[in-house]
Tab-separated table of C-alpha atoms and ligand atoms in Angstrom:
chain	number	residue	atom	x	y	z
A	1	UNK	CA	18.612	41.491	-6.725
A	2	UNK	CA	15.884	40.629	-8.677
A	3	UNK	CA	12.332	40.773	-6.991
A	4	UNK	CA	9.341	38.355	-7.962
A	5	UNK	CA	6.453	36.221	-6.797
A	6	UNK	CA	5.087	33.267	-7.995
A	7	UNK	CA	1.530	32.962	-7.662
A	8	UNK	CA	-0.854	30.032	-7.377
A	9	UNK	CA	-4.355	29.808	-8.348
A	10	UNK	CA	-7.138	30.914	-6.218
A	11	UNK	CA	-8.642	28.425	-4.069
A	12	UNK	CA	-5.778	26.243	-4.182
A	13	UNK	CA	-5.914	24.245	-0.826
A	14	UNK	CA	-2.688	24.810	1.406
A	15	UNK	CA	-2.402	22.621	4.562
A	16	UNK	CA	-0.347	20.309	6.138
A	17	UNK	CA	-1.186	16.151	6.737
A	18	UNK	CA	-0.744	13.458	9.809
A	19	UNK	CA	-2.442	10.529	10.113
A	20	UNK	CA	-4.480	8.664	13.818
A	21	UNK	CA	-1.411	6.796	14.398
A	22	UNK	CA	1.003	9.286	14.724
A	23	UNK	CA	-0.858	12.027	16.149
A	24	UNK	CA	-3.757	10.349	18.725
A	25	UNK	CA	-1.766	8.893	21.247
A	26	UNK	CA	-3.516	5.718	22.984
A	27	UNK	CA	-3.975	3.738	20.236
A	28	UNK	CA	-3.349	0.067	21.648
A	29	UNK	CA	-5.385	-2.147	19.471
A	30	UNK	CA	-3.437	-1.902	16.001
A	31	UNK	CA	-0.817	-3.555	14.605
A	32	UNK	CA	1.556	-0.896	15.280
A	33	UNK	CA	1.185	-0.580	18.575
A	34	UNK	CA	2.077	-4.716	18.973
A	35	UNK	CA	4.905	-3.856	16.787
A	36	UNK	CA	5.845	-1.176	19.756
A	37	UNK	CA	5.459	-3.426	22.494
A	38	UNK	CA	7.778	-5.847	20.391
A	39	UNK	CA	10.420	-3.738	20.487
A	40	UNK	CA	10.714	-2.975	17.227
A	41	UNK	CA	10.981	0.412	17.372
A	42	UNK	CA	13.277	2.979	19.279
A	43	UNK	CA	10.234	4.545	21.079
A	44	UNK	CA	6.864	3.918	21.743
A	45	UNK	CA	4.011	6.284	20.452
A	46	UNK	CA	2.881	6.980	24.213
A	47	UNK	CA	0.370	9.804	23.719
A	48	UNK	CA	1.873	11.152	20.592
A	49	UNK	CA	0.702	14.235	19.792
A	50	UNK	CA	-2.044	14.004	22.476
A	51	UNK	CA	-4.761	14.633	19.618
A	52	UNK	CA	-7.425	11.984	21.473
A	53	UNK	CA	-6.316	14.028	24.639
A	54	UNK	CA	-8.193	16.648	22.721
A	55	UNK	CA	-5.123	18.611	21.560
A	56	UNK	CA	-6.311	18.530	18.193
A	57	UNK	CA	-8.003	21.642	18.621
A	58	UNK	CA	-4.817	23.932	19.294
A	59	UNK	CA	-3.400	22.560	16.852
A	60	UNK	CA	-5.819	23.249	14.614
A	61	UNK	CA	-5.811	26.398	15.855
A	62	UNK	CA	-2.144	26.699	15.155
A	63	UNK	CA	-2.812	25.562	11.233
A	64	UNK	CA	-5.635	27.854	11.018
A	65	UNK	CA	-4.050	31.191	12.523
A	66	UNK	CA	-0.862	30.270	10.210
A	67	UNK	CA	-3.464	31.361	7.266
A	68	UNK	CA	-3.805	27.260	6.331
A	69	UNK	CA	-7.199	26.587	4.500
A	70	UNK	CA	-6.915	22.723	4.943
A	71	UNK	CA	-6.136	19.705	6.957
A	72	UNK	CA	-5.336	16.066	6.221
A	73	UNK	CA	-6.423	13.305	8.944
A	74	UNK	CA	-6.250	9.930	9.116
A	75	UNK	CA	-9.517	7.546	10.672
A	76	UNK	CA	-8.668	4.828	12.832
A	77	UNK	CA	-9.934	1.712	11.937
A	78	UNK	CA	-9.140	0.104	14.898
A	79	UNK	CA	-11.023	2.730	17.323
A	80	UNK	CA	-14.352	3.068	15.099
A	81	UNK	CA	-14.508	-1.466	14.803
A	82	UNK	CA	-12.419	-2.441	17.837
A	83	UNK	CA	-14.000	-5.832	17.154
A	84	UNK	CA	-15.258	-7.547	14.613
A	85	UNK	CA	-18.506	-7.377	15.610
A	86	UNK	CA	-18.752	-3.861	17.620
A	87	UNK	CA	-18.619	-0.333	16.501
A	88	UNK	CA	-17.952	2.253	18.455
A	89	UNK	CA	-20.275	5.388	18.219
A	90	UNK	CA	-18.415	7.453	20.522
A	91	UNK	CA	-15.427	7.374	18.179
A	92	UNK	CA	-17.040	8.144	15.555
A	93	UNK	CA	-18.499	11.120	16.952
A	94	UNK	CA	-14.864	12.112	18.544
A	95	UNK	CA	-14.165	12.233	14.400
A	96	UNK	CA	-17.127	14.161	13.443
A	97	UNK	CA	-16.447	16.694	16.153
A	98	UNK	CA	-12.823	16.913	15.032
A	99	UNK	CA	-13.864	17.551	11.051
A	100	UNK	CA	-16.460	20.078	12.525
A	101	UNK	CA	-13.719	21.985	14.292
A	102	UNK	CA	-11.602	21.634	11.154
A	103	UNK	CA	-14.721	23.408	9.111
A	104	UNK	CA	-15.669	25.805	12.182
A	105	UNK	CA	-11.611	27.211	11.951
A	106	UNK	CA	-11.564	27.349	7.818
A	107	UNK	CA	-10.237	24.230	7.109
A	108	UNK	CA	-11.178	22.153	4.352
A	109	UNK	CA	-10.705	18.759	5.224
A	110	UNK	CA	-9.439	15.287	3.271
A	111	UNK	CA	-9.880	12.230	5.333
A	112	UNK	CA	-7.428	9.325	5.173
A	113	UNK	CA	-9.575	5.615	5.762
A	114	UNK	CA	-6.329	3.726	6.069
A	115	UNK	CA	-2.955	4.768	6.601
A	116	UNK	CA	-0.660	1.703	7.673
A	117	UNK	CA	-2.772	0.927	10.703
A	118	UNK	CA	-5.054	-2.276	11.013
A	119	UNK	CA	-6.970	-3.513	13.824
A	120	UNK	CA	-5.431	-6.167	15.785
A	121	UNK	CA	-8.362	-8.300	15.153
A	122	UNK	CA	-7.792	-7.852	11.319
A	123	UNK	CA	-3.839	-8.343	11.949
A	124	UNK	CA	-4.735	-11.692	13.617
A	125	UNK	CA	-6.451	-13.255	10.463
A	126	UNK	CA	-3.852	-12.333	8.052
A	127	UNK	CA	-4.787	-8.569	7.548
A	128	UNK	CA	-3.685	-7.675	3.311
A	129	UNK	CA	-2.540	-10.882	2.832
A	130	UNK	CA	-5.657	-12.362	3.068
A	131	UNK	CA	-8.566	-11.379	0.109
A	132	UNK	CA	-11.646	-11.536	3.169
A	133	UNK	CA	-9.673	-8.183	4.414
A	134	UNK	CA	-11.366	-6.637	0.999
A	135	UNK	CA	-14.749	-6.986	2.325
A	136	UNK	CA	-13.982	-6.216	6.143
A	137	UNK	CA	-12.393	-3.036	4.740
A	138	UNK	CA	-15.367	-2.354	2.653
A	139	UNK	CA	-17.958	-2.545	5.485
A	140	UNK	CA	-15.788	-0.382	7.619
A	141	UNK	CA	-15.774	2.679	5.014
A	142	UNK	CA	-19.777	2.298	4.562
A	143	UNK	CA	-20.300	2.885	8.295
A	144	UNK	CA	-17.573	5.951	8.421
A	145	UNK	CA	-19.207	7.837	4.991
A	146	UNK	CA	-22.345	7.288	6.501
A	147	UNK	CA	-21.514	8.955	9.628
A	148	UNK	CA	-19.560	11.629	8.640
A	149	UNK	CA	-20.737	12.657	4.700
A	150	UNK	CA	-21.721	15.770	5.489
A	151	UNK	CA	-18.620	17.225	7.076
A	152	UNK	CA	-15.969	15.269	4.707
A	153	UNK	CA	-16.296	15.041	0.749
A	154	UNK	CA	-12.678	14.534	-0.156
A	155	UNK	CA	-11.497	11.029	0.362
A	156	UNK	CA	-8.138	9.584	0.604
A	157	UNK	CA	-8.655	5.958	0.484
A	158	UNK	CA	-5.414	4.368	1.186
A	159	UNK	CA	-2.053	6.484	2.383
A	160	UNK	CA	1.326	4.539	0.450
A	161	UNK	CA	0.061	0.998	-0.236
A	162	UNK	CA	3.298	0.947	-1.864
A	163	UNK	CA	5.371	1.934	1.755
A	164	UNK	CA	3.262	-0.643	3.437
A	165	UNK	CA	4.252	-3.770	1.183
A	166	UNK	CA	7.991	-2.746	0.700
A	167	UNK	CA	8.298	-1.990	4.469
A	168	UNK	CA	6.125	-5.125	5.245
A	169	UNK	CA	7.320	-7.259	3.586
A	170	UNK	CA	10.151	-6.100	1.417
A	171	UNK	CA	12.707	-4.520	4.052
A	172	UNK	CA	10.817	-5.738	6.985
A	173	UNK	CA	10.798	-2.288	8.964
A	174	UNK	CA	6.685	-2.420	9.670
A	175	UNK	CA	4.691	-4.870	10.860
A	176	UNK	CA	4.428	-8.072	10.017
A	177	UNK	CA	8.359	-7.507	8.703
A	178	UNK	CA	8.376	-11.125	7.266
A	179	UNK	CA	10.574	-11.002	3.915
A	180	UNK	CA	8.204	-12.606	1.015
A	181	UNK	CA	8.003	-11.371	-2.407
A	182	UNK	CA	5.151	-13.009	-2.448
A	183	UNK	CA	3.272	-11.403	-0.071
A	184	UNK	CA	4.556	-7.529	-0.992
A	185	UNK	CA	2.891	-8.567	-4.248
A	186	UNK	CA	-0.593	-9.821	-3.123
A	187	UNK	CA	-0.991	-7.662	-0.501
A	188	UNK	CA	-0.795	-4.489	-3.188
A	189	UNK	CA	-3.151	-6.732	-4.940
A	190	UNK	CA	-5.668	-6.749	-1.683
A	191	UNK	CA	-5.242	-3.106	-1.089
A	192	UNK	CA	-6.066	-2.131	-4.416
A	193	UNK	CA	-9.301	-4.324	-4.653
A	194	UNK	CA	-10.462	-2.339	-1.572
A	195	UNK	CA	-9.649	0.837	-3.426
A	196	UNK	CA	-11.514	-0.004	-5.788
A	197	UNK	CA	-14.495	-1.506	-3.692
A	198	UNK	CA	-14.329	2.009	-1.288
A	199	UNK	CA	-14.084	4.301	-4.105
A	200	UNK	CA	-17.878	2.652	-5.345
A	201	UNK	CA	-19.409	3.069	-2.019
A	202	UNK	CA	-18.168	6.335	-1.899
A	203	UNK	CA	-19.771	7.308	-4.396
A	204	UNK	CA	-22.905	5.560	-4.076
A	205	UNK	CA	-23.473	7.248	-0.719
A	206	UNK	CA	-21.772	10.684	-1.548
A	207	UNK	CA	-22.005	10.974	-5.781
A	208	UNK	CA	-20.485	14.634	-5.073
A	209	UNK	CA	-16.707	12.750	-3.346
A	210	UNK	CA	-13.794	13.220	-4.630
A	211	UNK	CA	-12.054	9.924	-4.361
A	212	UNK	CA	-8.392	8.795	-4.739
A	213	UNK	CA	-5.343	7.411	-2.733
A	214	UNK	CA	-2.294	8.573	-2.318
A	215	UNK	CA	0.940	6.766	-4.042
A	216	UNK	CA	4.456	7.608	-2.372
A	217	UNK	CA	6.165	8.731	-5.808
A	218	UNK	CA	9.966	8.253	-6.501
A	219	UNK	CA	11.807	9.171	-9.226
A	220	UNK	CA	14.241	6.730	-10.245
A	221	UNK	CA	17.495	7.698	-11.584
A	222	UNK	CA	20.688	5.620	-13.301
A	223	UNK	CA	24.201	6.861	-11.454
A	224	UNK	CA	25.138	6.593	-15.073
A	225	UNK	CA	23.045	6.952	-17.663
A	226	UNK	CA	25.032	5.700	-20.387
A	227	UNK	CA	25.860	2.442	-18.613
A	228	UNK	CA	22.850	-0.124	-19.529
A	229	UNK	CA	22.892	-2.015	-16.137
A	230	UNK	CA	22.760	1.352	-14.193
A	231	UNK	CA	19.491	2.002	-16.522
A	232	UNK	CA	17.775	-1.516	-16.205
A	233	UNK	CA	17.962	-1.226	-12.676
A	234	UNK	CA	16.252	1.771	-12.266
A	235	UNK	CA	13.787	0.966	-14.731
A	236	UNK	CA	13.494	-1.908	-12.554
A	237	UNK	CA	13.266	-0.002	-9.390
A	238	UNK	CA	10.649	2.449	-10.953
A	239	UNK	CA	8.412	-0.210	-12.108
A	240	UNK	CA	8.652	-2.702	-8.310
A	241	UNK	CA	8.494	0.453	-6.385
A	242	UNK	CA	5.670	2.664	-7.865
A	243	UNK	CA	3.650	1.278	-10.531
A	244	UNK	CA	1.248	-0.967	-8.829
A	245	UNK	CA	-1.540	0.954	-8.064
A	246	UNK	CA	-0.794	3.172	-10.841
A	247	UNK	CA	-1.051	0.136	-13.772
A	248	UNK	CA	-4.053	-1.470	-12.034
A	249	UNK	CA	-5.943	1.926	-12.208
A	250	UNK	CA	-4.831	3.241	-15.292
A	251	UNK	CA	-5.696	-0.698	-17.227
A	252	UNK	CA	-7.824	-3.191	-14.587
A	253	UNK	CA	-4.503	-5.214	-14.814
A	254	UNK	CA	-2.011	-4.441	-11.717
A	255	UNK	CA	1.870	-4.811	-12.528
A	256	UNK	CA	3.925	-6.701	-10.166
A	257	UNK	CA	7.139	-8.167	-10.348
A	258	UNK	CA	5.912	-11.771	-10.317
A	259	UNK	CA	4.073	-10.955	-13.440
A	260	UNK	CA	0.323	-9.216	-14.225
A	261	UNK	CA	-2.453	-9.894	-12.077
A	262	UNK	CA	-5.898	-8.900	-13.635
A	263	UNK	CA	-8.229	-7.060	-10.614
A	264	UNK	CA	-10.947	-4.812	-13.832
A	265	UNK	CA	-12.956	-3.673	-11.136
A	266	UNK	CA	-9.905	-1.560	-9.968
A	267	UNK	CA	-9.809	0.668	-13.577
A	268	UNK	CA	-10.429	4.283	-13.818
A	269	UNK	CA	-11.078	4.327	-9.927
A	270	UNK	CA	-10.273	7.576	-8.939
A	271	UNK	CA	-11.242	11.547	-9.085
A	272	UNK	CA	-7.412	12.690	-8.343
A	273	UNK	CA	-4.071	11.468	-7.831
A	274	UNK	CA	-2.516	12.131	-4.290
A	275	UNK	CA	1.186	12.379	-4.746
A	276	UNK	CA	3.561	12.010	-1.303
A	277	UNK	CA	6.967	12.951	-2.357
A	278	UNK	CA	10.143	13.402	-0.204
A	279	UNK	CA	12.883	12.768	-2.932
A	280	UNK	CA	14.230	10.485	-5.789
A	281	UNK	CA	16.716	8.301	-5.734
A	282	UNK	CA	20.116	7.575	-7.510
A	283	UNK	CA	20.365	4.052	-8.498
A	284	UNK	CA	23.839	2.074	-9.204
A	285	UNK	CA	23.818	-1.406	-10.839
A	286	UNK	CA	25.701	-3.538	-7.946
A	287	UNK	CA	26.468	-7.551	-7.554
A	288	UNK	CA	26.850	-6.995	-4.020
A	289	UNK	CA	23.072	-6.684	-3.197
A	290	UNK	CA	21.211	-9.347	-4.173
A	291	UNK	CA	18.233	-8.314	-1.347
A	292	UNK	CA	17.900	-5.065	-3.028
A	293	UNK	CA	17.088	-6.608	-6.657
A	294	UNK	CA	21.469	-6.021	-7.513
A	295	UNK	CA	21.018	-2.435	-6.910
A	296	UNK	CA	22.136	0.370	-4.821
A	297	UNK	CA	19.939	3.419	-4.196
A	298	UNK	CA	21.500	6.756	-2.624
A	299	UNK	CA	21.273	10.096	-3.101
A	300	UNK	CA	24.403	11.396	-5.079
A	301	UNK	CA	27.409	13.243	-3.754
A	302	UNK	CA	27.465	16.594	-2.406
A	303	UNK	CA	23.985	16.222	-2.186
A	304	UNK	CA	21.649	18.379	0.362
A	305	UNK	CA	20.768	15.972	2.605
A	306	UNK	CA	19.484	16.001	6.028
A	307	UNK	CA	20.950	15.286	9.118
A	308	UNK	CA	20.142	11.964	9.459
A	309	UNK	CA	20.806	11.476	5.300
A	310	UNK	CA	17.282	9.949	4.952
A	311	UNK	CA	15.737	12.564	2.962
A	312	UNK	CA	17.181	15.191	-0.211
A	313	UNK	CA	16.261	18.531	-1.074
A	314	UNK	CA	15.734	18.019	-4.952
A	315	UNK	CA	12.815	20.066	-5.871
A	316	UNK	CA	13.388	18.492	-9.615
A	317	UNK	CA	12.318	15.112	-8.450
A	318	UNK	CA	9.050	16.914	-7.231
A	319	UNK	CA	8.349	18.665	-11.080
A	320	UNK	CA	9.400	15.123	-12.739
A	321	UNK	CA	6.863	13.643	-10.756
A	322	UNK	CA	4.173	16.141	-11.485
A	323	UNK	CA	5.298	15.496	-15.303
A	324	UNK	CA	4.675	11.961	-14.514
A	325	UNK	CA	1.094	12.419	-13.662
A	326	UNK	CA	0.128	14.326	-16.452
A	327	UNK	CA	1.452	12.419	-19.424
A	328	UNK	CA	0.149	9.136	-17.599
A	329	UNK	CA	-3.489	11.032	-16.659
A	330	UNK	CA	-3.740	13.899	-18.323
A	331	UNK	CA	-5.923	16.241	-16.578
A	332	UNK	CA	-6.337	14.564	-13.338
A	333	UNK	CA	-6.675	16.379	-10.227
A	334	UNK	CA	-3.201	16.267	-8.317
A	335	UNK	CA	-3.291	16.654	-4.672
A	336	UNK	CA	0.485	16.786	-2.732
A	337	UNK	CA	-0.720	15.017	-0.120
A	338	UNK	CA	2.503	14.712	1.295
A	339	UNK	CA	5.631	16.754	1.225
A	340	UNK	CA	8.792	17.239	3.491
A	341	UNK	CA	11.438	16.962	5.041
A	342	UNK	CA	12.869	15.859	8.646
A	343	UNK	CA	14.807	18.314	10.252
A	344	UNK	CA	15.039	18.977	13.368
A	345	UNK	CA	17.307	22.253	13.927
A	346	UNK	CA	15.354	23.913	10.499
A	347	UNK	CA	18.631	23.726	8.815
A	348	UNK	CA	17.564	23.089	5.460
A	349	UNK	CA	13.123	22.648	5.650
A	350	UNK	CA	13.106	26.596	4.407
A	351	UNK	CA	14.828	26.197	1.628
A	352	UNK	CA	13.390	22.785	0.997
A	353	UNK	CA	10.096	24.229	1.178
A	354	UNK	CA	10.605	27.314	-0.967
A	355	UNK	CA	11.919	25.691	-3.834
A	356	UNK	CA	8.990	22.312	-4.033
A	357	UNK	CA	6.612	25.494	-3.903
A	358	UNK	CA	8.249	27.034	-6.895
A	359	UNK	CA	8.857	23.744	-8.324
A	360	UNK	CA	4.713	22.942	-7.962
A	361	UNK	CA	4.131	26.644	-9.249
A	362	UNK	CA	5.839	25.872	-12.370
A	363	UNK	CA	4.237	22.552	-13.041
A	364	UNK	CA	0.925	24.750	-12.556
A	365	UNK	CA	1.927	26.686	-15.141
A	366	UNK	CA	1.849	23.944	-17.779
A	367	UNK	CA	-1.604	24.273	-16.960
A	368	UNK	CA	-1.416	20.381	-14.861
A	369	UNK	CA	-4.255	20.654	-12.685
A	370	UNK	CA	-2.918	20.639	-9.271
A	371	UNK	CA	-5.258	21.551	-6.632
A	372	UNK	CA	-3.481	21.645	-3.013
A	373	UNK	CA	-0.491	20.876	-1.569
A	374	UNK	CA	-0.048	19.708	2.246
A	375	UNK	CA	2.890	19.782	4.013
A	376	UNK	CA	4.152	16.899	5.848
A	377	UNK	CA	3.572	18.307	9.103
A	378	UNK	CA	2.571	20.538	11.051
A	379	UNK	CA	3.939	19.338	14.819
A	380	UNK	CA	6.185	16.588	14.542
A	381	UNK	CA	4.564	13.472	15.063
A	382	UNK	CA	5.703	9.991	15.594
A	383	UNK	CA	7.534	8.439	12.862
A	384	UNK	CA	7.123	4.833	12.421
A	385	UNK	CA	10.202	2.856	12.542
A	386	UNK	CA	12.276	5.938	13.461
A	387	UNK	CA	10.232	6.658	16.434
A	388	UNK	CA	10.174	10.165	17.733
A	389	UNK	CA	13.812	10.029	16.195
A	390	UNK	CA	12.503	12.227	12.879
A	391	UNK	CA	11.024	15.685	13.600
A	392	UNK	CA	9.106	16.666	10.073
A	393	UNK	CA	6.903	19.321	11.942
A	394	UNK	CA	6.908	22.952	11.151
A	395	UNK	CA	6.450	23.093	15.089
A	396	UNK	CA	8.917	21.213	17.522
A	397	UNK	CA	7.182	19.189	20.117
A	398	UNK	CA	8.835	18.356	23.303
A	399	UNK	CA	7.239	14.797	23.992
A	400	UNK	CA	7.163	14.653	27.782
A	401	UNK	CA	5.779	18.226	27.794
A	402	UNK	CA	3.195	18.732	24.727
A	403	UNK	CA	5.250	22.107	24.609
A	404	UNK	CA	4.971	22.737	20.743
A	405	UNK	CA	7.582	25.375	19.632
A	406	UNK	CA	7.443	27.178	16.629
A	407	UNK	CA	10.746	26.518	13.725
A	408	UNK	CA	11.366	29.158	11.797
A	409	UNK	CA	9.643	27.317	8.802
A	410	UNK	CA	6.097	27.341	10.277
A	411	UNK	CA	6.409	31.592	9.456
A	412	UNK	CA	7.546	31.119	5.969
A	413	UNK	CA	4.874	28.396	5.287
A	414	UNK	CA	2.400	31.026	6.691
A	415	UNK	CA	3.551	33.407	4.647
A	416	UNK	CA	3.242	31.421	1.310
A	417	UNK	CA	-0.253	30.764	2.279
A	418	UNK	CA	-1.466	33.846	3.331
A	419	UNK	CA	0.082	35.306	-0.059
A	420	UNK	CA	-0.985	31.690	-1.854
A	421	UNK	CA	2.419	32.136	-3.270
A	422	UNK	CA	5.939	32.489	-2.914
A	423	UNK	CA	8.127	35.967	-3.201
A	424	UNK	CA	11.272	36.771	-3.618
A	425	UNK	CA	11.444	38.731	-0.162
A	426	UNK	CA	10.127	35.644	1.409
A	427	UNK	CA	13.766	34.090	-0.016
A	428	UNK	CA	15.923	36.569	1.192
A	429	UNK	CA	14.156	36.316	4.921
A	430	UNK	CA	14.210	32.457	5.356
A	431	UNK	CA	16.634	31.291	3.097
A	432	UNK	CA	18.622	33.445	1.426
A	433	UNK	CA	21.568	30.927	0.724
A	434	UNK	CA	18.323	29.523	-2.461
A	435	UNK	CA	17.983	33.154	-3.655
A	436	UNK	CA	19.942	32.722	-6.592
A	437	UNK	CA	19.000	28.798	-7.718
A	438	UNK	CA	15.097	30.286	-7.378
A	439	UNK	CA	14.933	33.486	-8.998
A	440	UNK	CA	18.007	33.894	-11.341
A	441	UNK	CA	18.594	37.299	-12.027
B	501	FCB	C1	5.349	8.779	4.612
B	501	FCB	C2	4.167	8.382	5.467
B	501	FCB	C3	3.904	9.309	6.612
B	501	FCB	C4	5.153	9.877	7.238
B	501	FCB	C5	6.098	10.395	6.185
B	501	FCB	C6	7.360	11.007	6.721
B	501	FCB	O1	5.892	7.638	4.008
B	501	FCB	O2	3.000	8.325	4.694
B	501	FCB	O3	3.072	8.657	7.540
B	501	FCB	O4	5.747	8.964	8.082
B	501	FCB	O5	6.422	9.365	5.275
């Protein structure tokens, strides 16, 4: 067999990403939490991952003894302004101790200021659909850079604005899951005015930030590329799904499919891109399904999909994406701010792993400037509209317990960052069955 490494540049940031809802525990004054206590969901967050419990700091320890040099976190809005009127300095300290113990252990961290949680008091007067959010947003990121510029200077602004209006408003999954075209429109619209509005005071209070968001990415591909319709649609798909934020930055004038809508304040705001990708998807021209714009989107057969058949391993959906980024900003910073897969026997994550991290290296070596990659996640946290029912963590966690137990993953992931690359005897320990696709002989 062949033997080879492929190595990444030095300093290149390797760490994994969660975000306040799905890790705290608690949280009973956002949007998702009514949602919860709806019923909408199969489970209820409870106490999570028992982070405001204070478990943040094994697992931190966890990252930081698996030879990770970074963290992503998410803020809750909701805790630091439980009310329009109050903030709550305790909170806000809770944060500050948490990025301290994030520096203390090594890790460099990038803070998240929303990620598809809003205060209920925010909810209750319309939250993104309503342009007064912009401002309420705005004042909420002052107080949080104040407070915590010295131990935080990269800045995620907003996690998936895209996820939140499709699932929103699109297929209704997350709160307020009222179908209106309308709304999955304007509410991208909202979301990037505050981009653009945090991204200034950012700066103004921190010139040194690095400032972006980060866009969940997907590749869209035709079932049959020589059949028009199958093209159209996804053309059509790849435009609805990722191009709002995207066109808005890259022009002043945001993209929608209810036509342009002009927001100039929103061009050239940011210092990197944050990609989250999982997978593309395959996309079949079909009468059938008007709701999903006379399309179907799958992944195609004898595909490796996961248990559950959510998520793909198909590492070339990760390099098109990174090929993406640099023809539309060339030279940007790239940041994976989100990459993985849910799986919870470890059946496929090592071999979904191993081959995105070659699939990154190359991209790196077409000299695209990508900076860090974290892995979607470390323990598995509590997912949304699927509950506790997908397990992306490179630890298990047994919910009633807090017992976190390692998969197999977590020592392959530490091995790629203690040797800030990937080797071929890496392959043949964790999964040999991609030995051949990743280093050809
Ligand atoms: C992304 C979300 C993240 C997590 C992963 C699996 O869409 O940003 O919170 O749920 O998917």
């Amino acid at each position: 067999m062949p033997s080879a490494s492929f190595h990444f540049p030095r300093n290149f940031l390797w760490g994994t990403a969660t975000s306040s809802h799905q890790v705290e525990g608690g949280n009973n004054n956002n949007n998702w939490s009514r949602w919860e206590e709806e019923g909408h969901t199969p489970h209820k967050s409870g106490q999570a991952c028992n982070w405001w419990g204070e478990e943040w700091r094994e697992d931190m320890d966890r990252a930081a003894n698996a030879g990770q040099n970074a963290i992503r976190i998410s803020l809750e809005w909701s805790r630091i302004q439980p009310s329009p009127y109050t903030w709550d300095q305790a909170s806000l300290d809770r944060y500050r101790g948490m990025l301290q113990g994030a520096a203390a252990r090594g890790l460099t961290p990038m803070v998240t200021l929303h990620h598809f949680t809003d205060p209920l008091w925010v909810t209750d007067q319309g939250a993104w659909e309503n342009e007064a959010t912009v401002s309420l947003f705005a004042a909420y990121v002052r107080r949080v850079v104040e407070a915590l510029k010295e131990q935080c200077s990269l800045w995620c602004t907003i996690n998936e604005p895209n996820v939140y209006a499709i699932e929103g408003y699109l297929r209704c999954t997350y709160p307020p899951g009222t179908y209106s075209l309308k709304n999955f429109v304007m509410v991208q619209a909202n979301l990037l005015r505050a981009h653009a509005s945090a991204y200034r005071i950012i700066h103004e209070l921190q010139p040194e930030a690095q400032v972006g968001y980060a866009l969940h990415f997907r590749p869209q591909q035709p079932a049959h590329p020589k059949f028009p319709p199958d093209v159209w649609m996804s053309q059509l798909k790849f435009s609805a799904i990722n191009m709002a934020f995207p066109s808005g930055i890259s022009t002043g004038v945001m993209r929608s499919p209810l036509g342009k809508i002009r927001i100039p304040e929103a061009k050239n705001t940011q210092d990197y891109l944050g990609l989250n990708y999982y997978n593309p998807d395959t996309v079949a021209f079909d009468l059938r399904v008007p709701g999903e714009l006379f399309s179907r989107s799958f992944f195609p057969k004898g595909s490796d999909v996961s248990e559950a058949g959510t998520n793909a391993n198909i590492p070339a959906g990760f390099f098109q994406s990174f090929k993406w980024i640099n023809k539309t900003y060339p030279n940007l910073p790239v940041y994976v701010t989100e990459n993985g897969i849910e799986d919870a026997t470890d059946r496929i994550r090592p071999r979904y792993l191993a081959e995105h991290v070659r699939a990154m290296w190359r991209a790196i070596n077409f000299c695209w400037p990508i900076r860090g990659y974290f892995h979607w996640t470390l323990v598995d946290n509590y997912e949304w509209e699927r509950g506790w029912n997908q397990r992306f963590g490179l630890w298990e966690l047994d919910v009633e317990t807090q017992e976190r137990r390692k998969r197999p993953s977590a020592d392959l992931y530490e091995a790629i960052c203690r040797e800030n690359g990937l080797t071929s005897a890496m392959v043949e320990k964790y999964c040999p069955e991609a030995y051949s696709r990743l280093f050809p002989g």
